Coordinates of C-alpha atoms and ligand atoms in Angstrom, one line a residue:
M1491 CA -60.3 -102.8 74.1
L1492 CA -62.9 -105.4 74.1
M1493 CA -64.1 -104.5 70.6
L1494 CA -60.8 -105.3 69.1
E1495 CA -60.7 -108.8 70.6
K1496 CA -64.2 -109.5 69.3
L1497 CA -63.1 -108.2 65.9
W1498 CA -60.4 -110.9 65.7
N1499 CA -63.0 -113.6 66.4
V1500 CA -65.3 -112.3 63.7
I1501 CA -62.5 -112.1 61.2
Q1502 CA -61.4 -115.7 61.9
N1503 CA -64.9 -116.9 61.5
E1504 CA -65.4 -115.2 58.2
I1505 CA -62.1 -116.5 56.8
K1506 CA -63.0 -120.0 57.9
K1507 CA -66.4 -119.8 56.2
S1508 CA -65.1 -118.5 52.9
N1509 CA -65.3 -121.3 50.4
N1510 CA -63.9 -119.7 47.3
I1511 CA -61.1 -117.3 46.3
K1512 CA -63.5 -114.5 45.4
M1513 CA -65.1 -114.5 48.9
L1514 CA -61.6 -114.5 50.4
D1515 CA -60.6 -111.6 48.3
S1516 CA -63.6 -109.5 49.4
I1517 CA -62.7 -110.3 53.0
K1518 CA -59.2 -109.0 52.4
I1519 CA -60.6 -105.8 50.9
K1520 CA -63.1 -105.4 53.7
Y1521 CA -60.5 -105.5 56.4
L1522 CA -57.2 -104.6 54.9
G1523 CA -58.3 -102.3 52.0
K1524 CA -57.7 -98.6 52.0
N1525 CA -61.1 -97.9 53.4
G1526 CA -61.1 -101.1 55.3
V1527 CA -62.0 -101.8 58.9
F1528 CA -58.4 -101.5 60.2
N1529 CA -57.8 -98.2 58.6
N1530 CA -61.0 -96.9 60.0
Y1531 CA -60.1 -98.0 63.5
I1532 CA -56.8 -96.1 63.1
K1533 CA -58.6 -93.0 61.9
D1534 CA -60.9 -93.2 65.0
L1535 CA -57.9 -92.9 67.2
K1536 CA -57.3 -89.3 66.4
N1537 CA -58.8 -88.0 69.6
F1538 CA -57.0 -90.4 71.8
S1539 CA -53.9 -89.5 73.8
L1540 CA -50.5 -90.4 72.4
E1541 CA -50.0 -93.2 74.9
E1542 CA -53.3 -94.7 74.1
K1543 CA -52.7 -94.3 70.4
K1544 CA -49.5 -96.2 70.6
K1545 CA -51.0 -99.0 72.6
Y1546 CA -54.0 -99.5 70.3
I1547 CA -52.0 -99.2 67.1
L1548 CA -49.8 -102.0 68.4
I1549 CA -52.9 -104.2 69.0
I1550 CA -54.4 -103.3 65.6
N1551 CA -51.2 -104.1 63.8
T1552 CA -51.0 -107.5 65.5
I1553 CA -54.5 -108.4 64.5
K1554 CA -53.8 -107.1 61.0
K1555 CA -50.7 -109.4 60.7
K1556 CA -52.7 -112.4 62.0
T1557 CA -55.4 -111.6 59.5
I1558 CA -53.0 -111.6 56.6
Y1559 CA -51.4 -114.8 57.8
Q1560 CA -54.8 -116.5 58.2
I1561 CA -56.0 -115.3 54.8
N1562 CA -52.9 -116.8 53.1
I1563 CA -53.4 -120.1 54.9
R1564 CA -57.0 -120.3 53.8
K1565 CA -56.0 -119.3 50.2
N1566 CA -53.6 -122.2 50.1
E1567 CA -56.3 -124.6 51.4
L1568 CA -58.7 -123.4 48.8
Y1569 CA -56.2 -123.7 45.9
K1570 CA -55.5 -127.3 47.0
Y1571 CA -59.2 -128.0 47.2
I1572 CA -59.8 -126.5 43.7
L1573 CA -57.0 -128.6 42.2
K1574 CA -58.2 -131.7 43.8
T1575 CA -61.7 -131.4 42.6
R1576 CA -60.5 -130.5 39.1
I1577 CA -58.3 -133.6 39.0
Q1578 CA -61.3 -135.7 40.2
N1579 CA -63.6 -134.2 37.6
E1580 CA -61.2 -134.4 34.6
K1581 CA -60.7 -138.1 34.5
I1582 CA -58.2 -139.2 31.8
D1583 CA -59.2 -142.2 29.8
I1584 CA -55.9 -144.1 29.4
S1585 CA -57.6 -146.8 27.3
L1586 CA -58.0 -144.4 24.3
P1587 CA -55.6 -145.2 21.5
G1588 CA -52.8 -142.6 21.0
R1589 CA -52.8 -140.1 18.2
K1590 CA -50.4 -141.0 15.4
I1591 CA -47.8 -138.4 14.4
E1592 CA -46.7 -138.8 10.8
Y1593 CA -43.0 -138.1 10.3
G1594 CA -42.2 -135.7 7.6
S1595 CA -39.3 -136.4 5.2
I1596 CA -36.6 -134.3 3.7
H1597 CA -37.5 -133.2 0.1
P1598 CA -35.1 -134.9 -2.4
I1599 CA -33.9 -131.6 -3.6
R1600 CA -33.0 -130.5 -0.1
Y1601 CA -31.4 -133.8 0.5
S1602 CA -29.2 -133.4 -2.6
I1603 CA -28.2 -129.9 -1.6
N1604 CA -27.3 -131.1 1.9
Y1605 CA -25.3 -133.9 0.4
I1606 CA -23.4 -131.6 -1.9
K1607 CA -22.7 -129.2 0.9
D1608 CA -21.3 -132.0 3.1
F1609 CA -19.0 -133.2 0.3
F1610 CA -17.6 -129.7 -0.3
Y1611 CA -17.2 -128.8 3.3
K1612 CA -14.8 -131.7 3.6
L1613 CA -12.6 -130.0 0.9
G1614 CA -12.6 -126.7 2.8
F1615 CA -15.4 -124.9 1.0
Q1616 CA -17.8 -122.4 2.6
S1617 CA -21.4 -122.2 1.5
I1618 CA -23.4 -119.1 0.8
S1619 CA -26.9 -118.9 -0.8
G1620 CA -27.0 -115.2 -1.8
F1621 CA -29.7 -113.2 -3.4
E1622 CA -32.4 -114.3 -5.8
I1623 CA -33.1 -110.8 -7.1
E1624 CA -30.2 -109.5 -9.0
D1625 CA -29.2 -106.7 -11.3
E1626 CA -28.1 -107.0 -14.9
Y1627 CA -24.5 -106.3 -13.9
H1628 CA -24.0 -109.3 -11.6
N1629 CA -26.1 -111.7 -13.6
F1630 CA -24.7 -110.9 -17.1
D1631 CA -22.3 -108.0 -17.6
A1632 CA -19.7 -108.8 -15.0
L1633 CA -19.8 -112.4 -16.2
N1634 CA -18.7 -111.3 -19.7
I1635 CA -22.1 -112.2 -21.2
P1636 CA -22.5 -110.0 -24.3
K1637 CA -25.3 -107.4 -24.4
N1638 CA -27.0 -109.3 -27.3
H1639 CA -26.8 -112.7 -25.7
P1640 CA -30.2 -114.5 -26.2
S1641 CA -30.4 -115.5 -22.5
R1642 CA -31.0 -111.9 -21.6
N1643 CA -34.3 -111.9 -23.6
D1644 CA -37.7 -111.9 -21.9
Q1645 CA -38.2 -115.4 -23.2
D1646 CA -35.5 -116.7 -20.9
T1647 CA -35.1 -114.1 -18.1
F1648 CA -37.8 -112.9 -15.7
W1649 CA -37.2 -109.2 -15.6
L1650 CA -38.6 -107.2 -12.7
G1651 CA -37.8 -103.8 -14.1
E1652 CA -35.2 -102.0 -16.2
N1653 CA -32.3 -103.4 -14.3
R1654 CA -33.8 -105.9 -11.8
L1655 CA -34.3 -109.6 -12.6
L1656 CA -34.7 -113.0 -11.0
R1657 CA -31.2 -114.5 -11.2
T1658 CA -30.9 -117.0 -14.0
Q1659 CA -27.8 -118.6 -12.7
T1660 CA -25.9 -118.8 -9.4
S1661 CA -22.8 -117.7 -11.2
S1662 CA -23.9 -114.1 -10.2
M1663 CA -22.7 -115.0 -6.7
Q1664 CA -19.1 -115.4 -8.1
I1665 CA -19.1 -111.6 -8.7
H1666 CA -20.5 -110.7 -5.3
I1667 CA -18.1 -112.9 -3.4
M1668 CA -14.9 -112.2 -5.4
K1669 CA -15.6 -108.4 -4.9
K1670 CA -16.0 -108.8 -1.2
N1671 CA -13.2 -111.3 -0.3
K1672 CA -9.5 -111.5 -0.9
P1673 CA -8.1 -114.7 -2.4
P1674 CA -7.5 -117.5 -1.6
M1675 CA -11.1 -118.6 -1.4
R1676 CA -13.3 -121.7 -1.9
F1677 CA -17.0 -121.3 -2.0
I1678 CA -20.2 -123.1 -3.1
F1679 CA -23.4 -121.2 -3.8
P1680 CA -26.5 -123.3 -3.6
G1681 CA -29.8 -121.7 -4.4
K1682 CA -32.8 -121.1 -6.5
V1683 CA -32.6 -119.8 -10.1
Y1684 CA -35.3 -118.7 -12.5
R1685 CA -35.9 -119.1 -16.2
N1686 CA -38.9 -118.7 -18.4
D1687 CA -39.3 -122.4 -19.3
Y1688 CA -41.7 -125.2 -18.6
D1689 CA -41.8 -128.8 -19.7
A1690 CA -40.9 -132.3 -18.5
T1691 CA -37.2 -131.3 -18.0
H1692 CA -37.6 -127.6 -17.2
T1693 CA -39.4 -125.6 -14.5
P1694 CA -39.4 -121.8 -14.1
M1695 CA -37.6 -122.2 -10.8
F1696 CA -34.9 -124.8 -10.2
H1697 CA -31.8 -125.2 -8.1
Q1698 CA -28.1 -124.8 -8.9
V1699 CA -25.0 -125.2 -6.9
E1700 CA -22.1 -123.1 -8.1
G1701 CA -18.5 -123.7 -7.1
L1702 CA -15.7 -121.3 -7.0
I1703 CA -12.0 -121.6 -6.2
V1704 CA -9.6 -118.6 -6.4
E1705 CA -6.0 -119.4 -5.5
K1706 CA -2.5 -119.2 -6.8
N1707 CA -1.7 -121.9 -9.3
I1708 CA -5.2 -123.3 -9.5
N1709 CA -5.5 -125.1 -12.9
F1710 CA -7.8 -127.3 -14.8
T1711 CA -6.6 -130.5 -13.3
H1712 CA -7.7 -129.4 -9.8
L1713 CA -11.1 -128.6 -11.2
K1714 CA -11.2 -132.0 -12.9
W1715 CA -10.2 -133.9 -9.8
I1716 CA -12.8 -132.2 -7.7
I1717 CA -15.6 -132.8 -10.2
Y1718 CA -14.6 -136.3 -10.9
N1719 CA -14.6 -137.2 -7.2
F1720 CA -17.8 -135.4 -6.6
I1721 CA -19.7 -137.2 -9.4
H1722 CA -18.4 -140.5 -8.3
D1723 CA -19.3 -139.9 -4.8
F1724 CA -22.8 -138.7 -5.7
F1725 CA -23.6 -141.4 -8.2
S1726 CA -21.6 -144.2 -6.6
N1727 CA -18.4 -145.4 -8.2
K1728 CA -20.1 -147.4 -11.0
I1729 CA -20.8 -144.4 -13.2
S1730 CA -18.8 -143.4 -16.3
I1731 CA -18.2 -139.7 -16.9
R1732 CA -16.6 -137.6 -19.5
F1733 CA -15.4 -133.9 -19.9
R1734 CA -16.5 -132.4 -23.2
P1735 CA -15.1 -129.1 -24.5
S1736 CA -17.8 -126.4 -24.4
Y1737 CA -18.3 -122.6 -24.3
F1738 CA -19.4 -120.3 -21.5
P1739 CA -18.6 -116.5 -21.7
F1740 CA -17.2 -116.5 -18.2
T1741 CA -14.8 -119.4 -18.4
V1742 CA -11.9 -120.2 -20.7
P1743 CA -11.4 -123.0 -21.3
S1744 CA -14.9 -124.3 -20.6
A1745 CA -16.2 -127.8 -20.4
E1746 CA -19.4 -129.7 -19.8
V1747 CA -19.5 -132.9 -17.9
D1748 CA -21.6 -135.8 -19.1
I1749 CA -22.5 -139.0 -17.3
M1750 CA -23.5 -142.3 -18.9
T1751 CA -27.2 -143.1 -18.3
N1752 CA -28.7 -146.6 -18.0
N1753 CA -29.6 -146.6 -21.6
K1754 CA -26.0 -145.9 -22.7
T1755 CA -26.5 -142.3 -23.7
W1756 CA -24.4 -139.4 -22.4
L1757 CA -26.3 -136.8 -20.4
E1758 CA -24.9 -133.4 -19.4
V1759 CA -24.9 -132.7 -15.6
L1760 CA -22.7 -129.6 -15.2
G1761 CA -20.7 -126.8 -16.7
C1762 CA -17.3 -125.7 -15.6
G1763 CA -14.1 -124.0 -16.5
M1764 CA -11.3 -121.7 -15.6
V1765 CA -12.7 -118.3 -14.7
H1766 CA -12.2 -115.8 -17.6
P1767 CA -9.5 -113.2 -17.0
L1768 CA -12.0 -110.5 -17.9
V1769 CA -14.3 -111.7 -15.1
L1770 CA -11.3 -111.5 -12.7
K1771 CA -10.5 -108.1 -13.9
N1772 CA -14.1 -107.0 -13.2
V1773 CA -13.7 -107.9 -9.6
N1774 CA -10.2 -106.5 -9.3
I1775 CA -8.4 -109.8 -9.0
N1776 CA -5.0 -109.9 -10.7
S1777 CA -5.1 -112.8 -13.1
N1778 CA -1.3 -112.8 -13.3
I1779 CA -1.1 -113.8 -9.6
Y1780 CA -4.3 -115.7 -9.1
S1781 CA -6.3 -118.2 -11.1
A1782 CA -9.8 -119.4 -10.5
C1783 CA -12.0 -122.3 -11.5
A1784 CA -15.7 -122.6 -11.3
F1785 CA -18.5 -125.0 -11.9
G1786 CA -22.3 -124.9 -11.9
L1787 CA -24.5 -127.9 -11.6
G1788 CA -28.3 -128.4 -11.7
V1789 CA -29.6 -130.0 -8.6
E1790 CA -32.9 -131.3 -10.1
R1791 CA -31.0 -132.8 -13.0
I1792 CA -28.6 -134.8 -10.9
T1793 CA -31.3 -135.8 -8.4
M1794 CA -33.5 -137.1 -11.3
L1795 CA -30.6 -139.1 -12.6
R1796 CA -29.7 -140.5 -9.2
Y1797 CA -33.3 -141.7 -8.4
G1798 CA -34.5 -142.4 -11.9
I1799 CA -37.1 -139.6 -11.9
S1800 CA -38.5 -138.9 -15.3
D1801 CA -40.4 -135.6 -14.9
I1802 CA -38.9 -132.7 -13.1
R1803 CA -42.3 -131.3 -12.3
S1804 CA -42.8 -134.1 -9.7
F1805 CA -40.4 -132.3 -7.4
F1806 CA -42.8 -129.3 -7.1
E1807 CA -46.3 -130.9 -7.2
N1808 CA -46.2 -131.9 -3.5
D1809 CA -47.8 -135.3 -4.2
L1810 CA -47.2 -137.2 -1.0
R1811 CA -47.0 -140.5 -2.8
F1812 CA -43.9 -139.1 -4.5
I1813 CA -42.3 -137.3 -1.5
K1814 CA -42.9 -140.3 0.8
Q1815 CA -40.6 -142.5 -1.1
F1816 CA -37.7 -140.4 0.2
K1817 CA -38.5 -141.1 3.9
Y1818 CA -35.3 -143.0 4.5
N1819 CA -33.4 -139.9 3.9
I1820 CA -34.2 -138.4 7.3
Ligands
DAH2156 N1 -24.1 -120.8 -15.1 C1 -24.1 -121.9 -16.0 C2 -25.5 -122.2 -16.4 O1 -26.4 -121.8 -15.7 C3 -23.4 -123.1 -15.5 C4 -21.9 -122.9 -15.3 C5 -21.1 -123.2 -16.3 C6 -21.4 -122.4 -14.1 C7 -19.7 -123.0 -16.2 C8 -20.0 -122.2 -14.0 C9 -19.2 -122.5 -15.1 O2 -19.5 -121.7 -12.9 O3 -17.9 -122.4 -14.9 O4 -25.7 -122.8 -17.3

């Protein structure tokens, strides 16, 4: 079968001469393809005797294998060559100065929230952020806030419909969590709250962290201890604080906590109290067995006091000159 021997020489030559992948691929199709040379050879054997067929098919298959092998070798050579020329052409100028990457910084509000979380984690609290869209029941009714309470007005609350609103306080989370869990429990609820207000000390969105403990025999001294220690931790030990009797519909007794500012005036930083028995009743907790205390603090307020920031709006203006001052907090 002289023709077949010649064929192998021709193929070898073609493969050797191919100098790009495309050429090599077309050689592959030409010989090994469905209508390629090898298959045609096999088709031409149909009039041969069985003996001869066997013999030639063996020879054809050997050449086929050699062809595949040779094509793969050439392909590798070509890939290496392509890579080499690419590397040569794409010279890297190592003398160029590097690009500077500016580090971001943690926003002071986020920093405060993280700080508060860390403090309360150490006392066995869990943290849940909850929903920002609430219904009237969780935000007001279940918290014992009367139907005619002024905070329900459009002037204070962003209503989204008859019964939907942007939560005005994280206290709404107390209801969700007490309904869902069995006491004992200790939670903090950090998150965004919304009120229709805008001036140097109020923004329509701000952050609160709510705290809640439901246990047997929890009393006001526990609440006082926790808040006292938290405030001293957050503002350093130098600060003076006082508990002032106050009123919230969902706590009894209620108190507000003030701290002494640099110009010797008292400034309110949080509200707190023993959770009202009616609120516990609303969430099916027996107030003869369990007692609960709660507190709610404004994150912007305490952050402003800690860093001496005079306008709350600077937190949300994204002025880099302001934000950059907190870099060390990373
Ligand atoms: N929800 C109150 C507010 O937004 C703050 C507050 C006061 C939360 C007393 C409490 C609490 O949990 O016991 O003004």
